[in-house]
CSV table of C-alpha atoms in Angstrom, one decimal:
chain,number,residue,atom,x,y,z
A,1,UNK,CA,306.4,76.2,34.3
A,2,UNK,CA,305.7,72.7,32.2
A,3,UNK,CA,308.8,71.0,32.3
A,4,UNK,CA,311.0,72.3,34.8
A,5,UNK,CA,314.3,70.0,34.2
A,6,UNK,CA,316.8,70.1,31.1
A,7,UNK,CA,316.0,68.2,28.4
A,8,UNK,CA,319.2,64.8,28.1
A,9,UNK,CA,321.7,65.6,25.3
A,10,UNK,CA,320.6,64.2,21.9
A,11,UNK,CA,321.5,61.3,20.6
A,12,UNK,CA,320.4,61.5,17.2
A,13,UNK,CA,321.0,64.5,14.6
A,14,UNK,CA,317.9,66.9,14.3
A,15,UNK,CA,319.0,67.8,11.1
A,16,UNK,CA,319.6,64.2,9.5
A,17,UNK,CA,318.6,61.4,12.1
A,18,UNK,CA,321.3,59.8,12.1
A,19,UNK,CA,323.1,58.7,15.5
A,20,UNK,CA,325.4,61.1,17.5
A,21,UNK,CA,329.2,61.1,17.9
A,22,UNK,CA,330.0,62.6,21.7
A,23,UNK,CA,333.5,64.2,20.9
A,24,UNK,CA,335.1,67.6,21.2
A,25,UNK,CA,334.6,69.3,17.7
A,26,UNK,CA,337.2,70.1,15.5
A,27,UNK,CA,336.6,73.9,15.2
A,28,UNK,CA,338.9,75.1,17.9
A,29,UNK,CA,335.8,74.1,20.7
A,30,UNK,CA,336.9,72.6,24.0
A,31,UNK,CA,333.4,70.3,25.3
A,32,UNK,CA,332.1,67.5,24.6
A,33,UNK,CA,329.6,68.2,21.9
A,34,UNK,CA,326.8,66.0,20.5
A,35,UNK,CA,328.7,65.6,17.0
A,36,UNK,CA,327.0,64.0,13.6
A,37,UNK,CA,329.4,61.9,11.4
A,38,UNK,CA,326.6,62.1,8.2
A,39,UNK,CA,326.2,65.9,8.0
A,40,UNK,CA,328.9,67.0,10.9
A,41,UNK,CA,326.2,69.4,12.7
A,42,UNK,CA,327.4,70.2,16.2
A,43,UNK,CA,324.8,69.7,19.0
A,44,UNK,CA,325.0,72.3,21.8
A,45,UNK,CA,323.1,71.8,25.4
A,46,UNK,CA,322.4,75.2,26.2
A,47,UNK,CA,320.6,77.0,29.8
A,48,UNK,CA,317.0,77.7,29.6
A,49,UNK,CA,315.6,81.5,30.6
A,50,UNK,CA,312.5,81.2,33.2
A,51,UNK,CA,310.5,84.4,33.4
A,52,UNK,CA,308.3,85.0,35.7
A,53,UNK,CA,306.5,88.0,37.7
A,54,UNK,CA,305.7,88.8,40.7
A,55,UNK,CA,302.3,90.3,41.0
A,56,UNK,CA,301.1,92.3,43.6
A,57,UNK,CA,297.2,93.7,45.0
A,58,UNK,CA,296.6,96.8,47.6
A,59,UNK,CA,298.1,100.2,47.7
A,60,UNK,CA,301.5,99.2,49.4
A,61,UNK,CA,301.6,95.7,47.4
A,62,UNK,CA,300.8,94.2,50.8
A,63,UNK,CA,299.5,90.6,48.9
A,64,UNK,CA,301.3,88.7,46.2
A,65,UNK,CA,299.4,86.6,43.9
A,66,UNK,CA,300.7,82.8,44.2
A,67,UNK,CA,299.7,79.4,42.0
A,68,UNK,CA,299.0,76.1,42.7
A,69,UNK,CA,300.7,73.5,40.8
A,70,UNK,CA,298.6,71.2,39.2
A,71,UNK,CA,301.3,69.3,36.8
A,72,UNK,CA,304.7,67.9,38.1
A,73,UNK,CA,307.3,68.7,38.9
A,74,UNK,CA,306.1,70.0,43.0
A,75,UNK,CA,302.4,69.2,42.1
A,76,UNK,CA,300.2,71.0,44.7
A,77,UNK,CA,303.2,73.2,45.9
A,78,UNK,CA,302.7,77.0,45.1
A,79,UNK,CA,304.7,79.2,43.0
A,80,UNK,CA,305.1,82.5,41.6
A,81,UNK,CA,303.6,82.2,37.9
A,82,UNK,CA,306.5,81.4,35.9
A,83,UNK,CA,308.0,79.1,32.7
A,84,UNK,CA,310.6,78.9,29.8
A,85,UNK,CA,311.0,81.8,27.8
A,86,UNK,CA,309.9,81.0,24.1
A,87,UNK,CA,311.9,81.9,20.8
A,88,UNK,CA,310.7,85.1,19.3
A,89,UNK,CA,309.7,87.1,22.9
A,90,UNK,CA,311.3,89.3,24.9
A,91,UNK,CA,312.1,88.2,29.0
A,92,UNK,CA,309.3,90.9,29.9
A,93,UNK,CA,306.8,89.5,27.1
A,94,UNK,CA,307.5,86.2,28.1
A,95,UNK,CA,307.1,86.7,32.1
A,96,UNK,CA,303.5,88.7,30.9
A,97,UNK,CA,302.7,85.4,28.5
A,98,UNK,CA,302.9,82.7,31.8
A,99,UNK,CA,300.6,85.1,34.4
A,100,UNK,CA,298.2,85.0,32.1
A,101,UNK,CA,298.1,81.1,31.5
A,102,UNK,CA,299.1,80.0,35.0
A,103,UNK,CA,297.3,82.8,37.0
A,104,UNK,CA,294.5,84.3,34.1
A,105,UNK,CA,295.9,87.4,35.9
A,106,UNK,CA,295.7,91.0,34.2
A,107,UNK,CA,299.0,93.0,35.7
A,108,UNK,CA,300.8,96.4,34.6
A,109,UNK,CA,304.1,95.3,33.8
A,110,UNK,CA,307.0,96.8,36.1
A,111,UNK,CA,310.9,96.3,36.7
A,112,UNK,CA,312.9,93.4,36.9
A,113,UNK,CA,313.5,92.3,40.6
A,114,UNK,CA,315.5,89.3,40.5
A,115,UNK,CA,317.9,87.3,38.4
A,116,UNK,CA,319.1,83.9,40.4
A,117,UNK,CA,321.4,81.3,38.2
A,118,UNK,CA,320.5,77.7,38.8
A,119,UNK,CA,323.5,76.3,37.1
A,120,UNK,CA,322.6,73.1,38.7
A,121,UNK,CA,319.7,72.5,36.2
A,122,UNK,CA,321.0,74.9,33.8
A,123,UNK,CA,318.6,77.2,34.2
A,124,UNK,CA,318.3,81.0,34.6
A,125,UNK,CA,315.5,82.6,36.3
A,126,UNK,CA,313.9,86.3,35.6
A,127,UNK,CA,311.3,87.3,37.9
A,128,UNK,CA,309.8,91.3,37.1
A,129,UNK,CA,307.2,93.0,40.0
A,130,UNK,CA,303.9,93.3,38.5
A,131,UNK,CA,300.7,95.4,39.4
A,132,UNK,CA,297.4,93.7,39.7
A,133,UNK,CA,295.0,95.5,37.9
A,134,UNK,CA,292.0,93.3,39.0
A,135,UNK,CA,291.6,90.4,42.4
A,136,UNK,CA,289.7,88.1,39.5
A,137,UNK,CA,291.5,85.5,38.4
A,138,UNK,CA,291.0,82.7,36.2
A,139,UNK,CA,294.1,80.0,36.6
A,140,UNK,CA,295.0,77.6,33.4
A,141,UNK,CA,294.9,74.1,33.7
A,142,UNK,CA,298.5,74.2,34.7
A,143,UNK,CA,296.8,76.0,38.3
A,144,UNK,CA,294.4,74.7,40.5
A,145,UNK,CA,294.1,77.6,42.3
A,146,UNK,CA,295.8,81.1,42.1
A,147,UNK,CA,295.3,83.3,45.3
A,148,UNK,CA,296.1,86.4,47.1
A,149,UNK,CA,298.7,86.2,50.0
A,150,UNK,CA,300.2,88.5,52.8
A,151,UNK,CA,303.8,88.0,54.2
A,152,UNK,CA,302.4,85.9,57.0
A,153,UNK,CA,299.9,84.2,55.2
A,154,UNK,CA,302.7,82.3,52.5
A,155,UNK,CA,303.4,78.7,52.9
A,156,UNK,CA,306.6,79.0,52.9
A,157,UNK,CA,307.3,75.7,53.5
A,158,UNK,CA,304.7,74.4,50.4
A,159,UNK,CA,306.8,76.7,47.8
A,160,UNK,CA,307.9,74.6,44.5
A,161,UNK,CA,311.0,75.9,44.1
A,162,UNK,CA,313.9,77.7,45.8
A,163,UNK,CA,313.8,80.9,43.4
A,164,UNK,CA,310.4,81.5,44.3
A,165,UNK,CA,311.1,81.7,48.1
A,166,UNK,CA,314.2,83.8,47.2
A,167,UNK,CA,312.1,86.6,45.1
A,168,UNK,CA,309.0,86.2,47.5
A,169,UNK,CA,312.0,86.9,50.7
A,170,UNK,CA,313.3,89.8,48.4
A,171,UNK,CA,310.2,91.6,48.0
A,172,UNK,CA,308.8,91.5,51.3
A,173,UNK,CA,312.2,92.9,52.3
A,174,UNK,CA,312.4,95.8,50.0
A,175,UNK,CA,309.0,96.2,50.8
A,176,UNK,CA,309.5,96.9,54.6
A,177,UNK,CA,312.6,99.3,53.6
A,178,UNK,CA,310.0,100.8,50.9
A,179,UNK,CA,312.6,100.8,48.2
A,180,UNK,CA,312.4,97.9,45.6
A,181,UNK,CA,315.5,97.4,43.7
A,182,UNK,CA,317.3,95.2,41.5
A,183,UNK,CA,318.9,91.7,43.4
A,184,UNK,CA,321.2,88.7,41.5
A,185,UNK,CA,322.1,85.4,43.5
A,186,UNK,CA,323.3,82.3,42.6
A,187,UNK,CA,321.1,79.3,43.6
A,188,UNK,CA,323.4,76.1,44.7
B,1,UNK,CA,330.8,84.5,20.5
B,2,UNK,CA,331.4,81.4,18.1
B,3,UNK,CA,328.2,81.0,16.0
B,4,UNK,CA,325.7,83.9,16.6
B,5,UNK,CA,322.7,82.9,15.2
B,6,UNK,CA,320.1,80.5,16.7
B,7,UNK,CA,320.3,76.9,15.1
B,8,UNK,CA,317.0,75.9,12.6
B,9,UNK,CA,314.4,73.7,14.5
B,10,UNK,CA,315.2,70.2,14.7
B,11,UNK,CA,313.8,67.8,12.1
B,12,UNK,CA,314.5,64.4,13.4
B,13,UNK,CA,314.0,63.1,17.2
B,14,UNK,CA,317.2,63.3,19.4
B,15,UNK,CA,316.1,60.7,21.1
B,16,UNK,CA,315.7,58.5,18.5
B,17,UNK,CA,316.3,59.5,14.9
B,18,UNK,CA,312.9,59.1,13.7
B,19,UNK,CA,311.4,62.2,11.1
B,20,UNK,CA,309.5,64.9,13.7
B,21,UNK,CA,306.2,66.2,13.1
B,22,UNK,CA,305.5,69.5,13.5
B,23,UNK,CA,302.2,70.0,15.7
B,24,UNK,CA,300.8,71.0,18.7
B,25,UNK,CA,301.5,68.7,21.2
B,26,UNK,CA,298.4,66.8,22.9
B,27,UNK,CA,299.7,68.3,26.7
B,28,UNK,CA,297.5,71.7,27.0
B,29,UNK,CA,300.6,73.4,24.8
B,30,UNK,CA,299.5,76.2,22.3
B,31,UNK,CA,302.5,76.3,19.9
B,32,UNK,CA,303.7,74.3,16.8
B,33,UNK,CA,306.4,71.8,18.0
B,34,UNK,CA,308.6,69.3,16.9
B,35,UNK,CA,307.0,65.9,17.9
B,36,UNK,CA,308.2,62.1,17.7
B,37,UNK,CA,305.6,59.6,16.0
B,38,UNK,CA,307.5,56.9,17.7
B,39,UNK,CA,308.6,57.7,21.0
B,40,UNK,CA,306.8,61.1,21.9
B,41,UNK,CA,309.6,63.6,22.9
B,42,UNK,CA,308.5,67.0,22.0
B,43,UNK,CA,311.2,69.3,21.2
B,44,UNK,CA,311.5,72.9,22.3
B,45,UNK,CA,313.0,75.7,20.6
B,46,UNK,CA,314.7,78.0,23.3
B,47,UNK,CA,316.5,81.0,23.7
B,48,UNK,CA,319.9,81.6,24.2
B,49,UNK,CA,322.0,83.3,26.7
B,50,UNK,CA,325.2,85.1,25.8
B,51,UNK,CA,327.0,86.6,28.5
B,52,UNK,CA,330.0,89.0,28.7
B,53,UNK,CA,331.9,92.1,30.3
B,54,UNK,CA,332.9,95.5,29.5
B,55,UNK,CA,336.5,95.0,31.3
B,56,UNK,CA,338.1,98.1,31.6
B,57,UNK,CA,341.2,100.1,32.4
B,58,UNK,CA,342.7,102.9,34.2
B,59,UNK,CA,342.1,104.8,37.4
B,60,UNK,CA,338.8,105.8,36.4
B,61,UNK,CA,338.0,103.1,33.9
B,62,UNK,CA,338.8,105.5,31.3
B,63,UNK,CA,339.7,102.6,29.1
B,64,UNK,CA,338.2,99.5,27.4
B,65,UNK,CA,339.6,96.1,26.1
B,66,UNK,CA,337.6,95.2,22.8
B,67,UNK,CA,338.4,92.2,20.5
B,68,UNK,CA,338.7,92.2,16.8
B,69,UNK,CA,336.6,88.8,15.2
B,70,UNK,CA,338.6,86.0,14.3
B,71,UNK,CA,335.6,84.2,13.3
B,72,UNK,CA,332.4,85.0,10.9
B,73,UNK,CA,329.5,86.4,11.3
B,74,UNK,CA,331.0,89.9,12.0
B,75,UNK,CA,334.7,88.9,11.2
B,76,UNK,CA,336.6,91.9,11.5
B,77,UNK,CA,334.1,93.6,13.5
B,78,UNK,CA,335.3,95.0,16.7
B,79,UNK,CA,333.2,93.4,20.2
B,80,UNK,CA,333.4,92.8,23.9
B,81,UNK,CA,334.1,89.6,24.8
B,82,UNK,CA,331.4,87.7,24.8
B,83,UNK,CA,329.6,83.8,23.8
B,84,UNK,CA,326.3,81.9,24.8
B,85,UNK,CA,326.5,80.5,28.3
B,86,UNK,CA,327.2,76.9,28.7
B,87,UNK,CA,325.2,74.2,30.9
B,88,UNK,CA,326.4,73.9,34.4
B,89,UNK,CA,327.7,77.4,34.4
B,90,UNK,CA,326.3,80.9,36.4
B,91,UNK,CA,325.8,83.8,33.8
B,92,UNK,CA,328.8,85.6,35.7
B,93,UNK,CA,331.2,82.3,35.7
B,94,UNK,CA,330.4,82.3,31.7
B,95,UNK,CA,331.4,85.9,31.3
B,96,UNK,CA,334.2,85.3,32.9
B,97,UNK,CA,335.4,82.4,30.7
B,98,UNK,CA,334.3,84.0,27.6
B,99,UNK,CA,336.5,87.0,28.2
B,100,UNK,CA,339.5,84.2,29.3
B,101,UNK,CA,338.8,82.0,26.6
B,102,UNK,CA,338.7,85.3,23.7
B,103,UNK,CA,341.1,88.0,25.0
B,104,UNK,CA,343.3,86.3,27.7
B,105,UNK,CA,342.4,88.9,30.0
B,106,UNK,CA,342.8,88.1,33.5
B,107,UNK,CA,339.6,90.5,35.5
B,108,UNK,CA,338.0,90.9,38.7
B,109,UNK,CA,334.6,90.7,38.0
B,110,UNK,CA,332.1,93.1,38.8
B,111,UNK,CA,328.4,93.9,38.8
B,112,UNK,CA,325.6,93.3,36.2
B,113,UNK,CA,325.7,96.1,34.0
B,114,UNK,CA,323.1,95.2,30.8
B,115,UNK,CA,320.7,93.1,30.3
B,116,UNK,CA,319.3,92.7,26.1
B,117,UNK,CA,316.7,91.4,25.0
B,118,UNK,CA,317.3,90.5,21.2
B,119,UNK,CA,314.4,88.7,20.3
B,120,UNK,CA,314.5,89.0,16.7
B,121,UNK,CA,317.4,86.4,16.6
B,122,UNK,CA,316.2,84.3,20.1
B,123,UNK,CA,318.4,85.8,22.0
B,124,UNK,CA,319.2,87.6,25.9
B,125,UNK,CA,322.7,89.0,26.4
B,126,UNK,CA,324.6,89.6,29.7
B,127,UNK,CA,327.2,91.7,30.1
B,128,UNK,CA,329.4,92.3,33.4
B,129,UNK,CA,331.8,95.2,34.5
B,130,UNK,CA,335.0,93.9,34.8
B,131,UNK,CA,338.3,95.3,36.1
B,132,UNK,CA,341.2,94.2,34.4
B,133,UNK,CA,344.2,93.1,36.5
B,134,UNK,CA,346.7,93.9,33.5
B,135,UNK,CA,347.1,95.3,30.2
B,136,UNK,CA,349.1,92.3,28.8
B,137,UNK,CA,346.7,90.1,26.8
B,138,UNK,CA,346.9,86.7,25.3
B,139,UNK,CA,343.9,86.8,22.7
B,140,UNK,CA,342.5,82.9,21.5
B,141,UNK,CA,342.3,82.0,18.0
B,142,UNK,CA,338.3,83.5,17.4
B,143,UNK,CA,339.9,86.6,18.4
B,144,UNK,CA,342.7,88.7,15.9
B,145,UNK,CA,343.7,91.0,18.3
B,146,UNK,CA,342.6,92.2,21.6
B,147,UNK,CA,343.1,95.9,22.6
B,148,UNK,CA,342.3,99.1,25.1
B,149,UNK,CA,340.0,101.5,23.7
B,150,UNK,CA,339.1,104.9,25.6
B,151,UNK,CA,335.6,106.2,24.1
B,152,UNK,CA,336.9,108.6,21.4
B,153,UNK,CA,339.3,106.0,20.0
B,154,UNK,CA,336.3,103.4,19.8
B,155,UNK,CA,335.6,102.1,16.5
B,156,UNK,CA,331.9,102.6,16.6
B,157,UNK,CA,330.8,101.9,13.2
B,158,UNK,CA,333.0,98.9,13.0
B,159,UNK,CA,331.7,97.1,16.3
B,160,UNK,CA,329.9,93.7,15.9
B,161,UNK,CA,326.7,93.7,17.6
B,162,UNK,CA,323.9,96.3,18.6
B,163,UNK,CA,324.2,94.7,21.9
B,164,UNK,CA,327.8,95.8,22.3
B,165,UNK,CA,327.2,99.5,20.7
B,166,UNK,CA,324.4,99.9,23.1
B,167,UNK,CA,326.4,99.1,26.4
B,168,UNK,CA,329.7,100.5,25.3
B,169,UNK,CA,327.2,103.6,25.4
B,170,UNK,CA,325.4,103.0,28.6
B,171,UNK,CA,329.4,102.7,30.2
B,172,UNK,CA,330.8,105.9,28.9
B,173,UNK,CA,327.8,107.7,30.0
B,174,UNK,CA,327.5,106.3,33.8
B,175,UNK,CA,330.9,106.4,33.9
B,176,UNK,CA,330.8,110.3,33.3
B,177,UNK,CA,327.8,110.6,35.7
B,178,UNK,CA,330.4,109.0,37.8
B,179,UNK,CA,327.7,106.2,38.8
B,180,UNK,CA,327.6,102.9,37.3
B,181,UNK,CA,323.9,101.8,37.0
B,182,UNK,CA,321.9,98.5,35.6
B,183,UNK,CA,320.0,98.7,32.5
B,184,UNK,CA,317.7,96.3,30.6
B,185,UNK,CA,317.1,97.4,26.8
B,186,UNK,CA,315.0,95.4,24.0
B,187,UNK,CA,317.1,95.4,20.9
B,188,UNK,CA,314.8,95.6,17.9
């Protein structure tokens, strides 16, 4: 995940340069819009997609693979490997694209387990389970380290961010009832 | 759903006006980016989320409330309420005011139903169950009419989006299974 906050509004036109009106549009919109009085494009601020996975090593999935942070935001915290979905790729794609830069991670791709809205940052995360096909890893720069963990072994308390600890919570759950299914929840 | 394409990447810096380069950024990124000479903001070109429901009527949800475009592309077209999700909002909070703001339907919201991935246009679409609370509705002005639909009466070659073909499709069938699932599609 590179930069894990919303970007400000813009104050300058990216089609024209020239500076930014904040006023509700005249086309029947109700917000405050970033609006340009050269060319009259409308500036939207829109949520960004985080896809992630959650990959998992032995026969009952008994060890999830986490990250180590090496950029901020939550430097040398862990987290599930995760970032902002690009233009062009699916959610699945994109969740496939970070474990292999953060984690260098080869996985079988499986089913989405958890959608959590972070309106707060305006952000909305996917996380899909993922088989490990391999214990080698080889972590991007964005990693210092990318290791296998059991339940106990987590650092619960060194996770980057609250979605993580949700989806890692969920999985270890469904994992003790032996049925994984499909969870939503709003992060406040 | 006011303007359903994804806007052209930005040529000029938001933050402050200057022409952009397009480059890979110096920070370990892979992709061509939008990138400020003068004051180094990169800029990112995202998906969007649109999120909506399937609101529906009748004992057994035998009906459902479509709207006919006000508002190009698709004008005419016949769709489910729907629009991209708006900062500070939950995907479910957006639905909801999508569905206020273009049929003047007043719902109880229900579960997740789809999830689309439309990538060829940037795109992941959201839509919600929803039980309507009355068949009286107050369309807005994107919206020409609003109106109950039970699957034989749909206009199925005249509907909007792949995206709203695709669930109106997944509803009637659950809904004859009698069982009301979740299910993610790619859209291609």
């Amino acid at each position: 995940m590179s930069n894990a906050y919303h970007p400000p509004s813009a104050l300058f036109c990216r089609q024209c340069g020239h500076a930014l009106e904040r006023r509700i549009p005249d086309d029947g919109d109700s917000k405050l819009r970033g609006v340009c009085p050269a060319c009259a494009t409308i500036h939207y601020d829109n949520p960004l997609c985080v896809v992630g996975t959650v990959p998992t090593w032995g026969a009952t999935g008994e060890q999830v693979l986490l990250c180590q942070r090496n950029i901020e935001p939550r430097k040398g915290k862990w987290t599930l490997p995760a970032g902002f979905l690009e233009l062009g790729e699916t959610t699945a794609a994109g969740a496939a694209r970070e474990t292999d830069e953060e984690a260098g991670a080869s996985i079988e791709m499986g089913e989405l387990f958890t959608l959590m809205n972070v309106a707060r940052v305006g952000q909305v995360h996917f996380y899909y389970r993922a088989r490990l096909l391999s214990e080698h890893f080889n972590p991007g720069p964005e990693s210092m380290q990318a290791r296998l963990f059991t339940e106990s072994e987590i650092p619960w308390d060194e996770l980057a961010f609250s979605t993580v600890r949700q989806t890692l919570r969920r999985y270890f759950d469904d994992r003790r009832q032996g049925r994984f299914g499909f969870h939503t929840e709003d992060i406040v």
